Amino acid sequence: MSAKRAAHAKLDDAADLAAHGYPQELARRMSQFENHAISLTVICVLAGCMSLFNFGLGAGGPAVMMWSWVAIGAMVLLLGLSLADVTSAYPTSGGMYFMADRLGGPRWGWFTGWLNLMGLLGAIAGIDYGCATFAMAFASFQWGVEPTAGATMTVFAVILLLHGGLNTLGIRVVNILNSISVWWQMGGVAVIVGALYLAPAPHQSAEWVFTHFNNDTGLSSPLVVCLVGSLLAGYTFCGYDASSHLSEETKQAGYAAPKGMVRAIYVSWIAGFVLLAGLLFSIQDYRGTQTTSTGVAPAQIFLDVLGGSGAKLLLLVVIVAMFFCGNAEVAATSRMVYAFSRSGALPFSATWRRVNSRTKTPVPAVWLAVGVAFVLALPVLWSPAAYAAVTAINAVGMTPAYAVPVFLALRKNSSYRPGPWTLGRWRRPIGWIAVVYAVFITGVFILPQTAPVTFATMNYAGITLLVVLALAQLMWLTRGRRAYHVPALGNSSQQADLSTQVI
């Protein structure tokens, strides 16, 4: 792009944002590729597939893992296409809550925002705790360290602190890490699958990989087990809204953000299928993989097939990818916190919406996101089942938040005005399929994951969803309907007076 065109694009972006009622406070330095990179990094098949691999082995086994990946990926692509259409029309850091507010009114925006925020915070906790468990597996291989819950929680805290620190340095650092992450992830999948395939070890048959069913959940219905097992894919395919939350820092956001979102989904769909197949074909001892002393099932596959040195190298590939993923999720979540606070939705909003004058980064929002994620993961110290609940919180919060603006845009029918990137005549059929899928899969994510259901094994995602909605309702009645405010179209000067604070 020439300097003249670049300047014109910058002016257009600022004018478009002002038309939505906001001044340009954050640094608009992301290219289309960098916007795509943050969503691909957050989806991160090397994080999602690996973290819940052991869960998948028990909740349906290979058949459910492979076919649910295909089915969920297809539905998520439709939902992503529909959300991308609305994102193009409303490219702001608020993402879904801002879209819902514009399309349905303040109450829709308020509740969508709280669902989205719950999902984003659960995502940080799930990703970074998963990174910590893999780091402990590496420590077990390398130094014989026992991967206890306390040690894992300590590593988790250190990872969160690193992510908080990196995100305070500014969007340029985040962009560099995300750009590296794209190639690291794709190259990592190729290296892992290639190494497992070429290793002189027995491999499972294609029939076994695509048809073998295993149920260790205690649930009696094979159908319910299949639904529960889809959590692996459902959790992994969350986070593509990062492209939307970074819109105010993206050049030509009306095109770049929706394109980045959709591209991240289909690239991850293909890469995840290859990765899951490569791991499943390489299983040597099913029960041994499930009960591995490392605490990480893929680590045991690496060890069985490649030996100690090969396992350590591949674990490092996964750990670095997970680290990139968590860092990108902190960036996306902090922008959501910043935007939601800019609208007066959070307690102490005046603090969380502050922007650093040098880096143009919402520093307090970064540390709030990191701190709450740590608290969310603390129950894992007492219940191993809590990790699956944390990941379910992510999925059960994000999926309805994705669907609400799509539904509201469909409800407006011909009065909805799409942005420059649109599905056109396909918007309605694709959108309705996506909304029905979102309602269905949200119900699936709150199903009991094991039987009998006890305090230790309960899936708390449904309870968490109800608690968040109840608290959101209480806060709406007590302060939200007075404090929460999205500016009128084009009223950026008023919003600047309300929200522009620098530190």
Coordinates of C-alpha atoms in Angstrom, one line a residue:
M1 CA 0.0 0.0 0.0
S2 CA 1.4 3.4 -0.9
A3 CA 1.9 6.1 1.8
K4 CA -1.1 8.1 0.3
R5 CA -3.4 5.1 0.4
A6 CA -2.2 4.1 3.9
A7 CA -3.0 7.6 5.2
H8 CA -6.4 7.5 3.5
A9 CA -7.2 4.1 5.1
K10 CA -6.2 5.5 8.5
L11 CA -8.5 8.4 8.1
D12 CA -11.3 6.1 7.0
D13 CA -10.8 3.9 10.0
A14 CA -10.8 6.8 12.4
A15 CA -13.9 8.2 10.8
D16 CA -15.7 4.9 10.8
L17 CA -14.9 4.5 14.5
A18 CA -16.1 8.0 15.2
A19 CA -19.4 7.2 13.4
H20 CA -19.9 4.4 16.0
G21 CA -19.4 7.0 18.7
Y22 CA -15.8 6.4 19.8
P23 CA -12.6 8.4 19.4
Q24 CA -9.4 6.6 18.3
E25 CA -7.6 5.9 21.6
L26 CA -5.7 2.7 20.8
A27 CA -2.9 2.5 18.3
R28 CA -4.1 1.2 15.0
R29 CA -1.1 -0.8 13.9
M30 CA -2.4 -4.2 13.0
S31 CA -2.4 -5.4 9.4
Q32 CA -5.0 -7.9 8.0
F33 CA -2.5 -10.7 8.5
E34 CA -1.8 -9.7 12.1
N35 CA -5.5 -9.6 12.8
H36 CA -5.9 -13.1 11.3
A37 CA -2.9 -14.2 13.3
I38 CA -4.4 -13.3 16.7
S39 CA -7.6 -15.4 16.1
L40 CA -5.6 -18.3 14.7
T41 CA -3.3 -18.0 17.7
V42 CA -6.2 -18.0 20.2
I43 CA -7.9 -21.0 18.6
C44 CA -4.5 -22.8 18.7
V45 CA -5.1 -26.4 17.9
L46 CA -1.9 -27.3 19.6
A47 CA -3.5 -25.9 22.8
G48 CA -7.1 -27.1 22.6
C49 CA -6.6 -30.5 21.0
M50 CA -3.7 -31.3 23.3
S51 CA -5.2 -30.0 26.6
L52 CA -8.4 -32.0 26.2
F53 CA -6.9 -35.0 24.4
N54 CA -7.1 -37.2 27.5
F55 CA -10.7 -36.1 28.1
G56 CA -11.5 -37.1 24.6
L57 CA -10.0 -40.6 25.0
G58 CA -12.4 -41.3 27.8
A59 CA -15.5 -39.5 26.4
G60 CA -16.1 -41.4 23.3
G61 CA -12.5 -42.1 22.2
P62 CA -11.1 -41.8 18.6
A63 CA -14.4 -42.1 16.7
V64 CA -16.0 -39.2 18.7
M65 CA -12.8 -37.1 18.6
M66 CA -12.5 -37.3 14.8
W67 CA -16.1 -37.0 13.7
S68 CA -17.1 -34.4 16.3
W69 CA -14.1 -32.4 15.0
V70 CA -15.5 -32.5 11.5
A71 CA -19.1 -31.7 12.5
I72 CA -18.3 -29.0 15.1
G73 CA -15.8 -27.4 12.7
A74 CA -18.4 -27.2 10.0
M75 CA -20.9 -25.6 12.2
V76 CA -18.4 -23.2 13.8
L77 CA -17.4 -22.1 10.3
L78 CA -21.1 -21.2 9.6
L79 CA -21.3 -19.3 12.9
G80 CA -18.0 -17.6 12.2
L81 CA -19.2 -16.5 8.8
S82 CA -22.3 -15.1 10.3
L83 CA -20.5 -13.3 13.1
A84 CA -18.0 -12.0 10.6
D85 CA -20.8 -10.3 8.6
V86 CA -21.9 -8.4 11.8
T87 CA -18.3 -7.6 12.8
S88 CA -17.8 -5.9 9.5
A89 CA -20.8 -3.6 10.3
Y90 CA -19.6 -2.9 13.8
P91 CA -15.8 -3.2 14.0
T92 CA -15.1 -2.0 17.6
S93 CA -13.2 -3.4 20.6
G94 CA -16.4 -4.2 22.3
G95 CA -17.1 -6.9 19.8
M96 CA -20.3 -8.8 20.4
Y97 CA -21.8 -6.7 23.3
F98 CA -21.5 -3.6 21.1
M99 CA -23.1 -5.3 18.2
A100 CA -25.9 -6.6 20.4
D101 CA -26.5 -3.2 21.9
R102 CA -26.7 -1.5 18.5
L103 CA -29.0 -4.2 17.1
G104 CA -31.2 -5.0 20.1
G105 CA -30.8 -2.4 22.8
P106 CA -28.9 -1.9 26.1
R107 CA -30.2 -5.1 27.8
W108 CA -29.1 -7.3 25.0
G109 CA -25.7 -5.6 25.0
W110 CA -25.3 -5.9 28.8
F111 CA -26.0 -9.6 29.0
T112 CA -24.0 -10.4 25.8
G113 CA -21.1 -8.6 27.3
W114 CA -21.1 -10.5 30.5
L115 CA -21.4 -13.8 28.6
N116 CA -18.5 -12.9 26.4
L117 CA -16.4 -11.7 29.3
M118 CA -17.0 -14.9 31.2
G119 CA -16.0 -17.0 28.2
L120 CA -12.8 -14.9 27.6
L121 CA -11.7 -15.1 31.2
G122 CA -12.4 -18.9 31.2
A123 CA -10.3 -19.2 28.1
I124 CA -7.2 -17.5 29.7
A125 CA -7.5 -19.9 32.6
G126 CA -8.0 -23.0 30.5
I127 CA -5.2 -22.1 28.0
D128 CA -2.5 -21.1 30.5
Y129 CA -3.3 -23.9 33.0
G130 CA -3.0 -26.3 30.0
C131 CA 0.3 -24.7 29.2
A132 CA 1.4 -25.3 32.8
T133 CA 0.4 -29.0 32.8
F134 CA 2.5 -29.5 29.6
A135 CA 5.4 -27.6 31.2
M136 CA 5.2 -29.9 34.2
A137 CA 5.2 -32.9 31.9
F138 CA 8.4 -31.7 30.3
A139 CA 9.9 -31.1 33.8
S140 CA 8.9 -34.7 34.6
F141 CA 10.8 -36.0 31.6
Q142 CA 13.8 -33.8 32.0
W143 CA 14.4 -33.6 35.7
G144 CA 12.0 -36.1 37.2
V145 CA 9.8 -33.4 38.8
E146 CA 6.5 -34.8 40.1
P147 CA 3.6 -32.9 38.4
T148 CA 1.6 -32.1 41.5
A149 CA -1.4 -29.8 41.6
G150 CA 0.5 -27.2 43.7
A151 CA 3.5 -27.2 41.4
T152 CA 1.4 -26.9 38.3
M153 CA -0.5 -24.0 39.9
T154 CA 2.7 -22.2 40.6
V155 CA 3.9 -22.5 37.0
F156 CA 0.4 -21.4 35.9
A157 CA 0.8 -18.2 38.0
V158 CA 4.2 -17.5 36.5
I159 CA 2.8 -17.9 32.9
L160 CA 0.0 -15.5 33.7
L161 CA 2.5 -12.9 35.1
L162 CA 4.6 -13.2 31.9
H163 CA 1.5 -12.7 29.7
G164 CA 0.5 -9.7 31.8
G165 CA 3.9 -8.2 31.4
L166 CA 4.2 -8.8 27.7
N167 CA 0.7 -7.3 27.0
T168 CA 1.6 -4.1 28.8
L169 CA 4.5 -3.5 26.3
G170 CA 2.1 -2.5 23.5
I171 CA 0.4 -3.9 20.5
R172 CA 3.6 -4.1 18.5
V173 CA 5.0 -6.8 20.8
V174 CA 1.7 -8.7 20.6
N175 CA 1.7 -8.4 16.8
I176 CA 5.2 -9.8 16.6
L177 CA 4.4 -12.7 18.8
N178 CA 1.2 -13.5 17.0
S179 CA 2.9 -13.4 13.6
I180 CA 5.6 -15.8 14.8
S181 CA 2.8 -18.0 16.4
V182 CA 1.1 -18.6 13.0
W183 CA 4.1 -20.2 11.5
W184 CA 5.0 -21.9 14.8
Q185 CA 1.6 -23.5 15.0
M186 CA 1.4 -24.7 11.4
G187 CA 5.0 -25.8 11.4
G188 CA 4.5 -27.5 14.8
V189 CA 1.6 -29.5 13.5
A190 CA 3.6 -30.6 10.5
V191 CA 6.6 -31.6 12.7
I192 CA 4.6 -33.5 15.2
V193 CA 2.5 -35.5 12.7
G194 CA 5.5 -36.0 10.4
A195 CA 7.7 -37.3 13.3
L196 CA 5.0 -39.7 14.6
Y197 CA 4.2 -40.9 11.0
L198 CA 7.8 -41.6 10.1
A199 CA 8.9 -43.2 13.3
P200 CA 9.6 -46.9 13.2
A201 CA 6.7 -47.8 15.5
P202 CA 3.3 -49.6 14.9
H203 CA 0.4 -47.5 13.9
Q204 CA -3.3 -48.0 14.4
S205 CA -5.5 -48.7 11.4
A206 CA -7.8 -46.1 9.8
E207 CA -10.8 -48.2 10.7
W208 CA -9.7 -48.1 14.4
V209 CA -9.1 -44.3 14.3
F210 CA -12.5 -43.5 12.8
T211 CA -14.7 -46.1 14.4
H212 CA -13.2 -47.1 17.8
F213 CA -15.6 -46.0 20.6
N214 CA -14.5 -45.8 24.3
N215 CA -16.6 -44.8 27.2
D216 CA -15.0 -44.2 30.6
T217 CA -17.5 -41.5 31.7
G218 CA -19.9 -43.8 33.5
L219 CA -22.7 -42.4 31.3
S220 CA -24.9 -45.1 30.0
S221 CA -26.1 -43.5 26.8
P222 CA -23.7 -43.7 23.8
L223 CA -25.4 -40.6 22.3
V224 CA -24.8 -38.5 25.4
V225 CA -21.2 -39.7 25.5
C226 CA -20.8 -38.5 21.9
L227 CA -22.3 -35.2 22.8
V228 CA -20.1 -34.8 25.9
G229 CA -17.0 -35.8 23.9
S230 CA -17.6 -32.9 21.4
L231 CA -16.3 -30.6 24.1
L232 CA -12.8 -31.1 22.8
A233 CA -13.7 -29.5 19.5
G234 CA -16.2 -27.0 21.0
Y235 CA -13.5 -25.7 23.4
T236 CA -10.8 -25.5 20.7
F237 CA -13.0 -23.6 18.3
C238 CA -13.5 -20.7 20.7
G239 CA -11.7 -17.4 20.6
Y240 CA -12.0 -16.3 17.0
D241 CA -13.8 -13.2 18.3
A242 CA -10.3 -11.9 19.0
S243 CA -10.3 -10.4 15.5
S244 CA -13.3 -8.4 16.5
H245 CA -11.9 -7.2 19.8
L246 CA -8.7 -6.0 18.1
S247 CA -10.7 -4.1 15.4
E248 CA -9.9 -0.7 16.8
E249 CA -6.2 -1.5 16.4
T250 CA -6.6 -3.0 12.8
K251 CA -6.2 -1.1 9.6
Q252 CA -9.2 -1.3 7.3
A253 CA -11.0 -3.2 10.1
G254 CA -14.3 -3.5 8.2
Y255 CA -12.6 -5.9 5.8
A256 CA -9.6 -7.2 7.8
A257 CA -11.4 -8.3 11.0
P258 CA -14.1 -10.5 9.4
K259 CA -11.6 -12.0 6.9
G260 CA -9.2 -12.7 9.7
M261 CA -11.9 -14.4 11.7
V262 CA -13.1 -16.7 9.0
R263 CA -9.6 -17.6 7.8
A264 CA -8.6 -18.5 11.3
I265 CA -11.5 -21.0 11.6
Y266 CA -11.0 -22.9 8.4
V267 CA -7.2 -23.1 8.7
S268 CA -7.6 -24.4 12.3
W269 CA -10.2 -26.9 11.1
I270 CA -7.8 -28.5 8.7
A271 CA -4.8 -28.3 10.9
G272 CA -6.7 -29.8 13.9
F273 CA -8.0 -32.7 11.9
V274 CA -4.4 -33.6 10.8
L275 CA -3.1 -33.2 14.3
L276 CA -5.8 -35.4 16.0
A277 CA -5.4 -38.1 13.3
G278 CA -1.6 -38.1 13.7
L279 CA -1.9 -38.6 17.5
L280 CA -4.6 -41.2 17.3
F281 CA -2.8 -43.3 14.6
S282 CA 0.3 -43.3 16.9
I283 CA -1.3 -44.5 20.2
Q284 CA 0.7 -47.6 21.3
D285 CA -1.1 -48.4 24.6
Y286 CA -4.5 -46.9 25.1
R287 CA -4.8 -47.4 28.9
G288 CA -1.2 -46.5 29.4
T289 CA -1.7 -43.2 27.5
Q290 CA -4.8 -42.4 29.6
T291 CA -3.1 -43.1 32.9
T292 CA 0.3 -41.7 32.1
S293 CA 2.4 -40.5 35.1
T294 CA 3.2 -37.3 33.2
G295 CA -0.4 -36.2 33.5
V296 CA -0.5 -35.4 29.7
A297 CA -1.7 -38.1 27.3
P298 CA 0.0 -36.7 24.1
A299 CA 3.3 -36.6 26.1
Q300 CA 3.0 -40.4 26.6
I301 CA 2.4 -40.9 22.9
F302 CA 5.5 -38.9 22.1
L303 CA 7.5 -41.0 24.6
D304 CA 6.2 -44.3 23.3
V305 CA 6.8 -43.5 19.7
L306 CA 9.9 -41.3 19.7
G307 CA 11.6 -42.0 23.0
G308 CA 12.7 -39.5 25.6
S309 CA 14.6 -37.0 23.4
G310 CA 12.0 -36.9 20.7
A311 CA 9.2 -36.5 23.3
K312 CA 10.9 -33.5 25.0
L313 CA 11.4 -31.7 21.7
L314 CA 7.8 -32.1 20.6
L315 CA 6.6 -31.1 24.1
L316 CA 8.6 -27.9 23.7
V317 CA 6.9 -27.2 20.4
V318 CA 3.5 -27.6 22.1
I319 CA 4.4 -25.5 25.2
V320 CA 5.6 -22.6 23.1
A321 CA 2.4 -22.7 21.0
M322 CA 0.3 -22.7 24.1
F323 CA 2.3 -19.8 25.5
F324 CA 1.6 -17.8 22.3
C325 CA -2.1 -18.7 22.6
G326 CA -2.5 -17.6 26.1
N327 CA -0.7 -14.3 25.4
A328 CA -3.1 -13.6 22.5
E329 CA -6.1 -14.4 24.6
V330 CA -5.0 -11.9 27.3
A331 CA -4.7 -9.3 24.6
A332 CA -8.3 -10.0 23.3
T333 CA -9.7 -10.2 26.8
S334 CA -8.1 -6.9 27.9
R335 CA -9.7 -5.1 25.0
M336 CA -13.1 -6.5 25.9
V337 CA -12.5 -5.3 29.5
Y338 CA -11.4 -1.9 28.3
A339 CA -14.4 -1.5 26.0
F340 CA -17.0 -2.8 28.5
S341 CA -15.6 -0.4 31.1
R342 CA -15.7 2.4 28.5
S343 CA -19.4 1.7 28.5
G344 CA -19.6 1.8 32.3
A345 CA -20.5 -1.9 32.6
L346 CA -17.9 -3.1 35.2
P347 CA -17.4 -2.1 38.8
F348 CA -14.6 0.5 39.0
S349 CA -14.9 1.1 35.3
A350 CA -12.9 4.3 35.5
T351 CA -9.9 2.2 36.4
W352 CA -10.2 -0.6 33.9
R353 CA -10.8 1.8 30.9
R354 CA -7.6 3.7 31.4
V355 CA -5.1 3.7 28.5
N356 CA -1.3 4.0 28.9
S357 CA -0.2 7.2 27.2
R358 CA 3.0 5.7 25.8
T359 CA 2.0 2.3 24.6
K360 CA -1.7 3.1 24.0
T361 CA -2.5 -0.1 25.8
P362 CA -5.3 -0.6 28.5
V363 CA -2.8 -1.7 31.2
P364 CA -5.2 -2.0 34.1
A365 CA -7.5 -4.2 32.0
V366 CA -4.6 -6.5 31.2
W367 CA -3.9 -7.1 34.9
L368 CA -7.6 -7.5 35.8
A369 CA -7.9 -10.2 33.1
V370 CA -4.9 -12.1 34.4
G371 CA -5.9 -11.9 38.0
V372 CA -9.5 -13.2 37.5
A373 CA -8.2 -16.0 35.3
F374 CA -5.9 -17.1 38.2
V375 CA -8.9 -17.2 40.6
L376 CA -11.0 -19.2 38.1
A377 CA -8.4 -22.0 38.0
L378 CA -7.9 -22.3 41.7
P379 CA -10.5 -25.1 42.2
V380 CA -8.2 -27.4 40.2
L381 CA -6.1 -27.6 43.4
W382 CA -8.9 -29.6 45.0
S383 CA -10.6 -31.3 42.0
P384 CA -8.9 -32.6 38.8
A385 CA -12.4 -32.4 37.2
A386 CA -12.4 -28.7 37.6
Y387 CA -10.1 -28.2 34.6
A388 CA -12.8 -29.6 32.2
A389 CA -15.3 -27.3 34.0
V390 CA -13.1 -24.3 33.3
T391 CA -12.8 -25.1 29.6
A392 CA -16.6 -25.7 29.5
I393 CA -17.1 -22.2 31.1
N394 CA -15.1 -20.8 28.1
A395 CA -17.3 -22.6 25.6
V396 CA -20.6 -22.0 27.4
G397 CA -19.9 -18.3 27.7
M398 CA -18.5 -17.7 24.2
T399 CA -20.9 -19.6 22.0
P400 CA -24.2 -17.8 23.0
A401 CA -22.3 -14.5 22.9
Y402 CA -21.4 -15.3 19.3
A403 CA -25.0 -16.2 18.4
V404 CA -26.8 -13.2 20.0
P405 CA -25.6 -10.5 17.5
V406 CA -26.2 -12.9 14.6
F407 CA -29.8 -13.5 15.8
L408 CA -30.4 -9.8 16.4
A409 CA -29.2 -9.0 12.9
L410 CA -31.5 -11.7 11.4
R411 CA -34.4 -10.3 13.5
K412 CA -33.9 -6.9 12.0
N413 CA -34.3 -8.4 8.5
S414 CA -34.1 -5.7 5.8
S415 CA -33.4 -2.9 8.3
Y416 CA -30.0 -4.5 9.1
R417 CA -27.2 -2.6 7.2
P418 CA -24.2 -4.9 6.5
G419 CA -20.7 -3.7 6.4
P420 CA -18.3 -3.9 3.5
W421 CA -17.7 -7.6 4.1
T422 CA -21.0 -9.4 3.8
L423 CA -22.5 -12.8 3.0
G424 CA -25.2 -11.2 0.9
R425 CA -28.1 -13.4 0.1
W426 CA -26.6 -16.3 2.0
R427 CA -26.6 -14.3 5.3
R428 CA -30.1 -15.5 6.4
P429 CA -29.9 -19.2 5.7
I430 CA -26.4 -19.5 7.1
G431 CA -27.3 -17.3 10.0
W432 CA -30.3 -19.3 11.1
I433 CA -28.4 -22.6 10.9
A434 CA -25.6 -21.0 13.0
V435 CA -28.1 -19.7 15.7
V436 CA -29.8 -23.1 16.0
Y437 CA -26.4 -24.8 16.3
A438 CA -25.3 -22.3 19.0
V439 CA -28.4 -23.0 21.1
F440 CA -28.0 -26.7 20.8
I441 CA -24.3 -26.9 21.5
T442 CA -24.6 -24.6 24.5
G443 CA -27.0 -27.1 26.0
V444 CA -24.5 -29.9 25.3
F445 CA -21.7 -28.0 27.1
I446 CA -23.7 -28.0 30.4
L447 CA -24.5 -31.8 30.3
P448 CA -22.9 -33.9 33.1
Q449 CA -19.6 -35.2 31.9
T450 CA -19.3 -38.2 34.2
A451 CA -21.6 -40.5 36.3
P452 CA -22.3 -40.7 39.1
V453 CA -22.4 -37.0 39.5
T454 CA -20.6 -35.9 42.7
F455 CA -19.3 -32.6 44.1
A456 CA -15.9 -33.5 42.7
T457 CA -17.1 -34.6 39.2
M458 CA -20.0 -32.2 38.6
N459 CA -19.8 -30.0 35.5
Y460 CA -20.1 -26.5 36.9
A461 CA -20.4 -24.8 33.6
G462 CA -24.2 -24.7 33.7
I463 CA -24.2 -23.4 37.3
T464 CA -21.6 -20.8 36.4
L465 CA -23.7 -19.7 33.4
L466 CA -26.7 -19.3 35.7
V467 CA -24.7 -17.5 38.4
V468 CA -23.2 -15.0 35.8
L469 CA -26.7 -14.3 34.3
A470 CA -28.2 -13.8 37.8
L471 CA -25.4 -11.5 38.8
A472 CA -25.7 -9.6 35.5
Q473 CA -29.4 -9.2 36.1
L474 CA -28.8 -8.0 39.7
M475 CA -26.1 -5.5 38.5
W476 CA -28.4 -4.4 35.7
L477 CA -31.1 -3.5 38.2
T478 CA -28.8 -1.9 40.8
R479 CA -26.4 0.0 38.6
G480 CA -26.3 -1.2 35.0
R481 CA -29.3 0.6 33.6
R482 CA -28.0 3.9 35.0
A483 CA -24.2 3.5 34.5
Y484 CA -24.0 1.4 31.3
H485 CA -23.9 3.6 28.2
V486 CA -23.1 3.1 24.6
P487 CA -22.8 6.4 22.8
A488 CA -25.2 7.6 20.2
L489 CA -24.0 7.2 16.6
G490 CA -21.3 9.7 15.7
N491 CA -21.1 11.1 19.3
S492 CA -17.4 10.4 19.8
S493 CA -16.7 13.7 21.5
Q494 CA -19.1 12.8 24.3
Q495 CA -17.5 9.4 24.7
A496 CA -14.1 10.9 24.8
D497 CA -15.1 13.0 27.8
L498 CA -16.4 9.9 29.5
S499 CA -13.6 7.5 28.8
T500 CA -10.3 9.0 27.8
Q501 CA -8.0 8.6 30.7
V502 CA -4.2 8.0 30.3
I503 CA -1.6 6.8 32.7

